[in-house]
XYZ file of C-alpha atoms in Angstrom:
736
model
C 82.973 125.404 76.017
C 83.919 123.613 79.243
C 80.959 122.765 81.478
C 80.386 122.521 85.223
C 77.066 121.222 86.585
C 75.960 123.068 89.732
C 73.161 121.317 91.597
C 69.976 123.031 92.716
C 69.102 121.418 96.068
C 67.212 122.362 99.244
C 66.911 124.619 102.264
C 69.826 126.924 103.142
C 72.211 125.661 100.419
C 69.514 126.328 97.819
C 68.908 129.845 99.117
C 72.650 130.544 99.091
C 72.706 129.448 95.453
C 70.394 132.296 94.465
C 73.058 134.696 95.751
C 76.302 132.920 94.828
C 75.512 131.375 91.452
C 75.282 134.690 89.528
C 78.840 135.449 90.695
C 80.083 132.007 89.681
C 78.429 132.223 86.257
C 79.866 135.683 85.585
C 83.416 134.839 86.628
C 83.498 131.399 85.002
C 82.174 132.805 81.746
C 85.293 134.973 81.385
C 87.332 131.757 81.298
C 85.103 130.034 78.734
C 83.476 127.863 81.399
C 79.726 127.279 81.162
C 77.908 126.661 84.447
C 74.655 124.722 84.138
C 72.204 123.788 86.892
C 70.251 120.600 87.536
C 67.364 120.402 90.008
C 67.858 117.485 92.410
C 65.884 119.095 95.236
C 63.351 117.021 97.145
C 60.519 118.887 95.399
C 62.106 118.391 91.989
C 62.639 114.696 92.623
C 58.995 114.301 93.698
C 57.681 116.062 90.594
C 59.887 113.967 88.319
C 58.103 110.834 89.580
C 54.633 111.913 88.381
C 54.920 113.506 84.917
C 51.542 112.137 83.797
C 49.753 114.084 86.548
C 51.308 117.457 85.735
C 50.700 120.101 83.078
C 53.315 120.819 80.437
C 54.374 123.913 82.386
C 54.695 121.982 85.648
C 56.517 118.949 84.312
C 60.215 118.581 85.141
C 62.836 116.171 83.873
C 64.487 113.514 86.002
C 67.674 115.462 86.677
C 68.949 112.899 89.174
C 68.802 110.092 86.603
C 70.533 112.371 84.098
C 73.346 113.153 86.526
C 73.627 109.492 87.479
C 74.366 108.685 83.848
C 76.776 111.619 83.607
C 78.685 110.392 86.663
C 79.766 107.415 84.558
C 81.092 109.694 81.800
C 84.770 110.769 81.885
C 83.713 114.383 81.180
C 81.588 114.686 84.353
C 82.229 117.739 86.503
C 79.473 118.043 89.104
C 79.287 120.331 92.148
C 76.843 118.732 94.561
C 75.335 120.776 97.389
C 73.649 119.212 100.446
C 70.121 118.001 99.776
C 67.251 116.843 101.982
C 67.425 113.105 102.677
C 63.725 112.940 103.304
C 62.218 111.265 106.310
C 58.523 110.391 106.058
C 57.394 113.582 107.857
C 59.557 115.693 105.540
C 58.249 113.866 102.490
C 54.659 114.427 103.602
C 55.355 118.130 104.211
C 56.897 118.550 100.765
C 53.961 116.780 99.092
C 51.484 118.996 100.954
C 53.330 122.153 99.922
C 53.430 121.111 96.271
C 49.740 120.212 96.340
C 48.981 123.675 97.774
C 50.983 125.191 94.906
C 48.681 123.483 92.423
C 50.564 120.292 91.594
C 48.248 117.286 91.238
C 50.221 114.883 93.392
C 48.794 111.881 95.254
C 49.128 111.578 99.012
C 51.699 109.174 100.373
C 49.873 105.875 100.991
C 50.307 104.837 104.609
C 49.407 101.209 103.941
C 49.160 100.508 100.191
C 46.268 98.147 99.485
C 45.929 97.995 95.702
C 48.174 98.177 92.647
C 47.655 101.898 92.180
C 48.581 102.699 95.773
C 51.552 100.343 95.605
C 52.747 102.113 92.457
C 52.467 105.512 94.157
C 54.283 104.223 97.244
C 57.096 102.767 95.131
C 57.571 106.105 93.367
C 57.789 107.957 96.661
C 60.186 105.296 97.928
C 62.611 106.407 95.192
C 62.619 109.868 96.756
C 62.873 109.007 100.462
C 66.105 108.852 102.411
C 69.472 108.887 100.684
C 68.023 108.868 97.181
C 70.628 111.232 95.725
C 74.031 110.228 97.039
C 74.134 106.585 95.909
C 73.233 107.674 92.374
C 75.911 110.345 92.061
C 78.693 108.773 94.112
C 80.242 106.615 91.423
C 83.615 107.012 93.079
C 85.158 106.834 96.534
C 85.467 109.775 98.894
C 88.514 111.939 99.597
C 87.515 114.390 102.322
C 89.746 116.654 104.381
C 90.000 120.076 105.995
C 91.577 122.528 103.529
C 94.828 124.063 104.708
C 93.296 127.534 104.899
C 90.471 126.298 107.139
C 92.818 124.398 109.434
C 95.140 127.378 109.719
C 92.225 129.676 110.534
C 90.902 127.271 113.179
C 94.300 127.175 114.862
C 94.622 130.960 114.816
C 90.994 131.527 115.845
C 89.975 128.395 117.808
C 86.261 127.814 118.222
C 84.741 127.377 121.668
C 85.011 123.931 123.240
C 83.068 123.033 126.376
C 85.029 121.894 129.408
C 85.062 118.194 130.284
C 84.876 116.999 133.863
C 86.731 113.892 135.013
C 83.572 112.798 136.817
C 81.274 113.330 133.827
C 78.491 110.739 133.763
C 77.988 111.031 130.002
C 78.208 107.700 128.196
C 76.943 105.757 125.207
C 74.473 102.921 125.762
C 74.504 100.259 123.058
C 73.383 96.667 122.621
C 75.633 93.776 123.579
C 73.778 91.183 121.516
C 70.860 90.693 119.160
C 71.819 93.727 117.045
C 72.994 94.223 113.474
C 76.638 93.811 114.501
C 76.275 90.521 116.338
C 73.923 88.903 113.805
C 75.863 89.820 110.657
C 76.876 87.180 108.123
C 78.923 87.893 105.001
C 79.533 86.075 101.721
C 81.714 86.784 98.692
C 80.137 85.818 95.406
C 82.449 83.547 93.385
C 80.820 84.561 90.076
C 78.226 86.863 88.540
C 74.835 85.760 89.807
C 71.295 86.854 90.569
C 70.197 86.286 94.147
C 66.762 86.367 95.698
C 65.715 87.095 99.253
C 62.872 85.047 100.720
C 61.113 84.521 104.021
C 60.127 80.954 104.829
C 57.490 81.129 107.564
C 57.142 78.587 110.350
C 54.275 76.915 108.460
C 56.439 76.502 105.347
C 54.844 79.319 103.329
C 57.459 81.245 101.327
C 57.287 85.002 100.706
C 59.670 86.515 98.173
C 61.029 89.683 99.784
C 63.222 90.610 96.814
C 63.006 88.523 93.646
C 66.156 89.765 91.921
C 69.435 90.924 93.412
C 72.192 90.961 90.744
C 75.749 90.527 92.039
C 79.152 90.467 90.379
C 82.080 88.132 90.900
C 84.000 89.149 94.016
C 81.105 91.165 95.415
C 80.651 91.151 99.183
C 77.060 90.487 100.243
C 76.064 90.922 103.870
C 72.916 90.035 105.762
C 71.928 90.727 109.345
C 68.978 91.530 111.566
C 68.074 93.437 114.700
C 66.000 91.434 117.163
C 62.909 93.386 118.231
C 62.787 91.544 121.554
C 66.449 92.222 122.269
C 65.984 95.863 121.259
C 63.027 96.349 123.573
C 64.842 94.726 126.499
C 67.893 96.909 125.895
C 65.808 100.080 125.649
C 63.925 99.330 128.853
C 67.280 98.978 130.585
C 68.592 102.212 129.045
C 65.565 104.194 130.239
C 66.017 102.800 133.755
C 69.756 103.503 133.650
C 69.253 107.164 132.698
C 66.765 107.559 135.531
C 69.048 105.863 138.056
C 72.139 107.858 137.030
C 70.267 111.162 136.912
C 71.320 112.014 133.373
C 69.400 113.069 130.284
C 68.027 110.325 128.040
C 68.632 110.792 124.327
C 68.665 108.573 121.279
C 70.864 109.062 118.242
C 69.811 107.492 114.957
C 69.728 108.441 111.281
C 66.100 108.232 110.244
C 66.769 110.396 107.180
C 69.358 108.104 105.627
C 68.210 104.797 107.137
C 64.700 105.411 105.922
C 63.351 101.897 106.594
C 65.150 100.679 109.705
C 65.735 103.768 111.832
C 62.177 105.149 111.926
C 61.144 101.706 113.197
C 63.916 101.741 115.808
C 62.921 105.294 116.740
C 59.374 104.048 117.300
C 60.683 101.359 119.634
C 62.531 104.063 121.612
C 59.391 106.209 121.906
C 57.361 103.214 123.088
C 60.084 102.193 125.561
C 60.271 105.624 127.150
C 56.484 105.982 127.273
C 55.838 102.322 128.103
C 53.066 103.067 130.656
C 51.249 105.310 128.171
C 51.340 102.775 125.361
C 50.299 99.999 127.718
C 47.167 101.984 128.593
C 46.412 103.842 125.363
C 48.325 102.013 122.631
C 45.187 100.594 121.010
C 43.529 104.008 120.847
C 46.624 105.568 119.322
C 46.862 102.821 116.716
C 43.183 103.148 115.879
C 43.720 106.869 115.283
C 46.648 106.133 112.961
C 49.172 107.705 115.330
C 52.492 105.885 115.138
C 55.422 106.113 117.506
C 57.627 105.821 114.414
C 56.626 109.374 113.444
C 57.634 110.771 116.821
C 56.045 112.496 119.762
C 55.337 115.662 117.793
C 53.118 113.878 115.282
C 51.289 112.059 118.079
C 50.622 115.293 119.982
C 49.367 116.965 116.831
C 47.055 114.062 116.054
C 45.589 113.826 119.553
C 43.418 116.864 118.827
C 41.281 114.625 116.621
C 41.092 111.727 119.123
C 38.025 111.438 121.352
C 39.976 111.052 124.596
C 42.978 112.964 123.263
C 43.245 115.258 126.294
C 43.414 112.266 128.621
C 46.112 110.610 126.519
C 48.100 113.846 126.316
C 47.925 114.143 130.096
C 49.349 110.630 130.364
C 52.275 111.590 128.110
C 52.891 114.745 130.147
C 52.807 112.764 133.382
C 55.401 110.355 132.053
C 57.609 113.265 130.939
C 57.363 114.722 134.432
C 58.364 111.525 136.223
C 61.421 111.067 134.042
C 64.080 110.308 133.190
C 64.664 113.818 131.878
C 64.718 113.936 128.077
C 67.366 115.742 126.058
C 65.828 118.637 124.168
C 66.108 119.791 120.583
C 64.534 123.141 121.500
C 63.880 123.600 125.202
C 62.137 126.948 124.646
C 59.524 125.294 122.443
C 59.340 122.044 124.403
C 60.667 119.958 121.494
C 62.273 116.819 122.891
C 64.769 114.365 121.492
C 61.799 112.071 120.764
C 59.594 114.590 118.934
C 60.750 114.119 115.338
C 62.766 111.132 114.051
C 64.844 113.304 111.722
C 65.713 115.997 114.307
C 68.596 114.193 116.021
C 70.976 112.710 113.446
C 73.744 110.686 115.043
C 76.688 111.871 112.952
C 75.876 115.534 113.733
C 74.379 115.244 117.224
C 77.096 113.154 118.855
C 80.044 115.391 117.840
C 78.049 118.449 118.944
C 77.449 116.829 122.336
C 81.124 115.948 122.719
C 82.200 119.424 121.632
C 80.254 121.146 124.421
C 81.672 118.956 127.176
C 79.511 115.846 126.855
C 76.308 117.757 127.457
C 72.911 118.114 125.865
C 70.201 120.603 126.721
C 67.520 119.762 129.254
C 63.967 121.074 129.532
C 65.287 123.669 131.995
C 67.425 125.237 129.266
C 70.649 124.135 130.965
C 73.351 121.660 129.917
C 73.432 118.215 131.520
C 75.337 114.943 131.295
C 73.627 112.520 128.956
C 73.109 108.849 128.254
C 73.367 108.688 124.475
C 71.408 105.664 123.270
C 72.761 104.199 120.007
C 71.112 100.765 119.793
C 73.258 99.040 117.161
C 76.796 98.496 118.446
C 78.500 98.458 115.028
C 79.965 101.947 115.421
C 78.743 103.168 118.808
C 82.225 102.427 120.179
C 83.829 105.320 118.300
C 81.765 107.782 120.306
C 82.363 106.007 123.611
C 86.106 106.014 122.877
C 85.993 109.760 122.189
C 84.015 110.409 125.367
C 86.462 108.299 127.392
C 89.414 110.221 125.927
C 87.873 113.611 126.751
C 86.875 112.483 130.254
C 90.467 111.387 130.909
C 92.356 114.162 129.108
C 89.997 117.106 128.911
C 88.615 118.892 125.892
C 90.598 118.890 122.668
C 92.367 122.127 121.725
C 91.586 123.342 118.176
C 94.638 125.615 118.243
C 97.058 122.691 118.476
C 95.239 119.521 117.444
C 96.042 117.503 114.354
C 93.565 116.447 111.708
C 91.872 113.228 110.594
C 91.097 113.297 106.860
C 89.029 110.475 105.432
C 89.196 108.097 102.498
C 85.741 106.562 102.312
C 84.449 103.480 100.511
C 81.175 104.439 98.827
C 81.435 103.950 95.051
C 78.633 102.094 93.258
C 76.497 102.059 96.405
C 79.220 100.282 98.382
C 77.954 99.470 101.874
C 74.848 101.517 101.131
C 73.878 101.146 104.716
C 70.320 102.332 104.358
C 69.896 99.273 102.116
C 66.394 100.586 101.493
C 65.368 98.018 98.921
C 66.815 95.208 101.016
C 65.526 96.128 104.505
C 62.359 94.540 105.853
C 60.343 94.554 109.048
C 59.631 90.844 109.377
C 55.855 90.094 109.286
C 55.991 86.572 110.787
C 58.325 84.139 112.515
C 60.452 82.154 110.104
C 63.779 82.082 108.277
C 65.105 84.705 105.883
C 67.307 83.198 103.200
C 69.525 84.655 100.492
C 69.492 82.171 97.634
C 71.553 81.953 94.431
C 70.070 81.414 90.979
C 71.054 77.751 91.324
C 68.999 77.444 94.526
C 71.886 77.428 97.018
C 71.235 79.222 100.305
C 74.302 81.346 101.028
C 73.023 83.411 103.967
C 70.164 82.775 106.380
C 68.749 83.911 109.713
C 66.026 82.625 111.982
C 63.847 85.667 112.682
C 60.742 86.621 114.621
C 57.864 88.920 113.823
C 58.922 92.550 114.187
C 62.642 91.942 113.670
C 64.421 94.243 111.196
C 66.367 92.285 108.583
C 68.635 93.886 106.014
C 71.274 93.113 103.416
C 73.831 95.258 101.652
C 76.341 94.903 98.851
C 79.884 96.056 98.157
C 81.316 95.458 94.702
C 84.921 94.419 94.255
C 86.018 97.220 91.902
C 85.180 99.994 94.400
C 87.124 98.141 97.124
C 90.177 97.937 94.869
C 89.809 101.646 94.003
C 89.422 102.514 97.709
C 92.682 100.769 98.582
C 94.419 102.609 95.738
C 93.063 105.977 96.912
C 94.180 105.267 100.490
C 97.726 104.494 99.378
C 97.777 107.578 97.134
C 96.645 109.870 99.954
C 99.111 108.319 102.420
C 101.925 108.857 99.922
C 100.938 112.463 99.124
C 100.414 113.504 102.740
C 103.163 111.467 104.381
C 100.861 110.487 107.243
C 99.736 107.110 108.622
C 96.601 105.631 107.109
C 94.414 103.379 109.242
C 91.810 101.014 107.814
C 88.980 101.046 110.371
C 88.023 97.370 110.138
C 87.115 94.863 112.849
C 88.223 91.275 112.237
C 85.426 90.141 114.579
C 82.744 91.519 112.262
C 81.750 89.307 109.338
C 81.722 92.029 106.677
C 84.971 93.566 107.861
C 86.720 90.189 107.871
C 85.994 89.861 104.152
C 87.177 93.426 103.524
C 90.394 92.791 105.457
C 91.129 89.855 103.175
C 90.617 92.062 100.120
C 92.712 94.917 101.530
C 95.563 92.505 102.200
C 95.220 91.152 98.656
C 95.183 94.580 96.949
C 97.819 96.475 98.949
C 100.675 94.586 97.215
C 99.485 96.074 93.904
C 100.897 99.423 95.062
C 104.211 100.832 96.215
C 103.752 100.919 99.982
C 107.429 101.145 100.945
C 107.888 103.610 103.779
C 104.169 104.049 104.360
C 102.529 103.487 107.748
C 99.420 101.473 106.844
C 97.578 99.557 109.531
C 94.248 97.900 110.278
C 92.463 98.619 113.563
C 88.944 98.011 114.846
C 86.927 101.271 114.926
C 87.133 101.963 118.666
C 90.872 101.253 118.735
C 91.341 103.367 115.602
C 89.517 106.219 117.317
C 91.781 106.029 120.361
C 94.901 105.848 118.175
C 93.803 108.864 116.123
C 92.920 110.900 119.218
C 96.305 110.161 120.787
C 97.959 111.555 117.666
C 95.562 114.506 117.428
C 96.555 115.634 120.910
C 100.195 115.621 119.751
C 99.293 117.788 116.748
C 99.731 114.838 114.365
C 97.556 113.840 111.416
C 96.085 110.389 110.712
C 94.074 109.328 107.659
C 90.971 107.310 108.490
C 90.263 104.794 105.732
C 86.716 103.663 106.306
C 83.604 102.094 104.904
C 80.544 104.096 103.973
C 78.977 104.488 107.414
C 82.171 105.593 109.124
C 82.892 107.892 106.189
C 79.655 109.631 107.097
C 80.355 109.599 110.831
C 84.053 110.515 110.773
C 83.637 113.383 108.334
C 81.406 115.028 110.923
C 83.035 113.876 114.173
C 86.573 115.067 113.557
C 85.830 118.255 111.555
C 83.324 119.455 114.171
C 85.958 118.993 116.871
C 88.812 120.382 114.740
C 87.299 123.360 112.911
C 83.836 123.703 114.441
C 81.780 122.430 111.517
C 81.823 119.807 108.785
C 80.503 122.358 106.271
C 84.042 123.691 105.706
C 85.489 120.419 104.433
C 86.971 119.818 101.002
C 85.083 116.808 99.676
C 86.299 115.339 96.402
C 84.916 112.197 94.792
C 87.265 111.035 92.006
C 84.709 109.212 89.857
C 85.855 105.794 88.721
C 85.062 106.662 85.091
C 87.455 109.621 85.238
C 85.163 112.544 86.015
C 84.855 114.486 89.233
C 82.133 115.019 91.830
C 82.769 117.872 94.245
C 80.649 117.980 97.399
C 80.216 121.082 99.482
C 79.857 119.949 103.081
C 77.114 119.019 105.482
C 73.675 120.568 105.677
C 72.572 119.398 109.104
C 71.678 122.852 110.437
C 70.163 124.057 107.190
C 66.505 123.970 108.379
C 67.202 126.273 111.333
C 68.977 128.702 109.015
C 65.939 128.837 106.739
C 63.635 129.428 109.689
C 65.784 132.374 110.767
C 65.790 133.809 107.243
C 61.997 133.630 107.035
C 61.649 135.318 110.438
C 64.460 137.888 110.233
C 65.765 138.001 106.632
C 69.131 136.787 107.890
C 70.872 133.653 106.547
C 73.708 132.232 108.636
C 74.587 129.462 106.178
C 78.359 129.412 105.539
C 79.244 128.833 101.870
C 82.918 128.000 102.463
C 82.208 124.464 101.302
C 80.921 125.827 98.013
C 84.060 127.965 97.583
C 86.366 124.980 98.112
C 84.324 122.695 95.871
C 84.289 125.273 93.086
C 88.069 125.707 93.216
C 88.596 121.932 93.043
C 86.054 121.675 90.219
C 87.803 124.391 88.204
C 91.182 122.738 88.766
C 89.806 119.381 87.627
C 88.313 121.009 84.559
C 91.632 122.689 83.734
C 93.474 119.375 84.050
C 90.997 117.425 81.921
C 90.279 119.995 79.200
C 93.513 121.986 79.044
C 91.686 125.225 79.870
C 94.510 127.315 81.370
C 92.126 130.146 82.289
C 90.150 127.735 84.470
C 93.343 126.955 86.408
C 93.905 130.677 86.967
C 90.343 130.955 88.281
C 90.973 128.022 90.628
C 94.241 129.366 91.996
C 92.925 132.896 92.506
C 89.786 131.542 94.160
C 91.936 129.624 96.649
C 93.902 132.808 97.366
C 90.694 134.815 97.731
C 89.272 132.242 100.143
C 92.395 132.524 102.306
C 91.925 136.298 102.444
C 88.229 135.760 103.150
C 89.119 133.650 106.191
C 91.881 135.962 107.399
C 89.509 138.930 107.191
C 86.776 136.925 108.960
C 84.101 137.424 106.317
C 82.067 134.337 107.150
C 78.463 135.033 108.212
C 78.109 136.526 111.675
C 75.823 135.234 114.406
C 73.563 138.216 114.969
C 71.599 140.833 113.110
C 73.595 143.809 111.937
C 76.580 141.728 110.822
C 77.024 140.375 107.309
C 75.215 137.136 106.618
C 75.554 134.610 103.790
C 74.891 137.275 101.162
C 77.548 139.566 102.548
C 80.031 136.703 102.590
C 79.370 136.192 98.872
C 80.073 139.862 98.181
C 83.432 139.655 99.928
C 84.355 136.446 98.153
C 83.536 138.105 94.813
C 85.495 141.214 95.845
C 88.642 139.348 96.916
C 88.450 137.004 93.926
C 88.212 139.936 91.511
C 91.216 141.549 93.202
C 93.266 138.357 92.880
C 92.326 137.964 89.212
C 93.150 141.575 88.454
C 96.539 141.305 90.193
C 97.689 137.941 88.777
C 100.210 138.010 85.909
C 99.678 134.618 84.265
C 96.768 135.689 82.054
C 96.734 139.310 80.887
C 93.295 138.977 79.318
C 91.711 137.896 82.598
C 93.589 140.578 84.528
C 92.316 143.260 82.161
C 88.765 141.926 82.347
C 88.637 141.861 86.132
C 90.528 145.065 86.964
C 87.501 147.378 86.414
C 85.246 145.085 88.440
C 87.757 144.946 91.310
C 87.921 148.754 91.302
C 84.127 149.072 91.187
C 83.574 146.666 94.092
C 86.246 148.417 96.147
C 84.646 151.801 95.530
C 81.152 150.531 96.334
C 82.052 148.307 99.321
C 80.393 150.465 101.967
C 77.255 151.007 99.902
C 76.902 147.308 99.120
C 77.375 146.209 102.728
C 74.892 148.818 103.916
C 72.317 147.599 101.366
C 72.829 143.978 102.412
C 72.480 144.740 106.127
C 69.548 147.142 105.724
C 67.057 144.385 104.847
C 67.649 142.463 108.077
C 65.179 142.273 110.933
C 61.906 141.695 109.140
C 60.181 138.585 107.728
C 61.172 137.347 104.284
C 58.762 135.802 101.767
C 60.229 132.914 99.767
C 56.953 131.638 98.367
C 57.666 128.116 99.607
C 60.012 126.025 101.728
C 60.625 122.927 99.629
C 59.957 124.732 96.341
C 60.557 128.468 96.782
C 59.264 130.874 94.173
C 62.325 131.654 92.041
C 61.631 135.362 91.649
C 60.860 135.864 95.342
C 63.876 133.865 96.504
C 66.165 135.723 94.116
C 64.861 139.076 95.350
C 65.448 138.035 98.976
C 68.924 136.676 98.327
C 70.093 139.543 96.068
C 68.990 142.663 97.965
C 71.906 144.922 96.992
C 71.058 146.795 93.790
C 74.622 148.115 93.616
C 76.227 144.666 93.824
C 73.686 143.169 91.431
C 74.372 145.895 88.864
C 78.118 145.284 89.025
C 77.818 141.505 88.601
C 75.047 141.596 85.999
C 76.859 144.175 83.871
C 80.053 142.154 84.112
């Protein structure tokens, strides 16, 4: 039997799975396709780290490690839904919930002092941040808007905010002392094992990382962000926002960049509230309240501080005197600086640009904004987009072209979180990267508080990335632009490799070019406005950024993208879109029993997965399932069956009913496989006859609280009952 692995993840995608998976299992089973699940949720990953502390009934296997091994098997066929990339506050919340459910888990050590605490901290470190993606992504990324989605967006364009020619919205970024300006890059001439060490001013050497294996041809980068330069820049940005009368906001990625960005976020909080920290910083530190955790955590902790009311008044006074802060939720008083994981750059910046360069102020109105992105490596792509919109007005989804992406990410290529190779420097000195033979190949003079990091990019993924770019350019007949800056150390080494590997392919007649990111953005936007398509061929960070920026502008969301990862071993990983708004969807479900999550990404991933399975196993029925699913999804879009925006309309569960209905109709009507047609004809008739009843049952539950039994680890029976409220639909699918 052919097998597809469907991942059990977190938040809204997990809840949608309770509704959609029974349909997938039933339909796939008719084609001899077995659908298995693996739990890679944050809660599941936490539990897998502490088997010795759990009972036999509580213990779970390490599904992520299992799937990581499978990703290197030619038979792999994995559908990967969005998962929580846990920030420290999220990790703490998940641990607390599991402890309350009876799991004997240790607390997260804030400052590990002994071997036991260090062991616990190291286990939790394996769960924080982007723990999942680097393990599963053993191939490069091919991500684009499916034709049906693009056609729907053109016929039914989403709302775009108007841009004013005198908009004061801009990006503020560092001009020196940041990761971009301090980067050095080296290509290993042979297999080797490096070490990273800090040599302090007094000559004492601290080994930061004792063993860093590299392969011949591997690109190794090292850089640092100067704490002094960062603080000076931030002080200037705060003053600039105040002077220009715009909102102040910062845009980082504390979920993915789990070491560096929470630290940078803390610097931003301290810069904005400089008078408060000057007066009360010692008291806050003594109470264990860190700016790195955000304003929300500080406010919560002040209740236990002796002069907490006085300190809170100082914070409130600073908020009142400005500059005005951008808000995450103005109704609840949640600012841009409340939670490090609330404002994620690749989602927040496109959303700001989409609504006319505005963010929300404390008054509940939209305002121009100074978007603070400290590191200048990629801040220019957003400034270029803002400049284009200021000059030419908002983009028009009904006419604009598209920017698909070929992204370098295989084998942890440019794993920009570089979690195991990022350090907050404890003392002045020199950080060195040293070969096994004792040769220093990279070094930086650093000061206490600087953030130093390294990352790696193996040669084989680069070669595969170039091949994929040429393949996509040939298949689509559109220009492909490598977003690489010759003035950046890492990119200069990649440019040399791209130029070396392009001649291995037939590039005759193809428009392939190399442009620095800001220039590539401008070039792509010029073409977009003409209705033309341009492939962006990027490294890992820009893969993440571009596959939100352009889809959000083109089709309104990145959740509707087709995301295929052709695994280098021959298997396939099929990703289902972004989950950035998933927490808000869960909150609404708990309050109103209404889930707005759109599962289009799951539909597209499933079709691609079935097609891959048909091609690799010769299962002709799987190909029929794939083709009819694509046709059903087109009907789904034409009939506007995506979740509505208000109570009384169909939500995620109703969208699954209509997908099942249209898919059954397509299978019953197709003529390529008589056995499948005969099997699905009665179901198609039954769903058609019961359509009104099913929709009524799905809508009837809305408007009251829903009990899931947990956020990070919902109770399976309760979640299933919430997500499958139509007895009529359930009976039809379960009997089938």
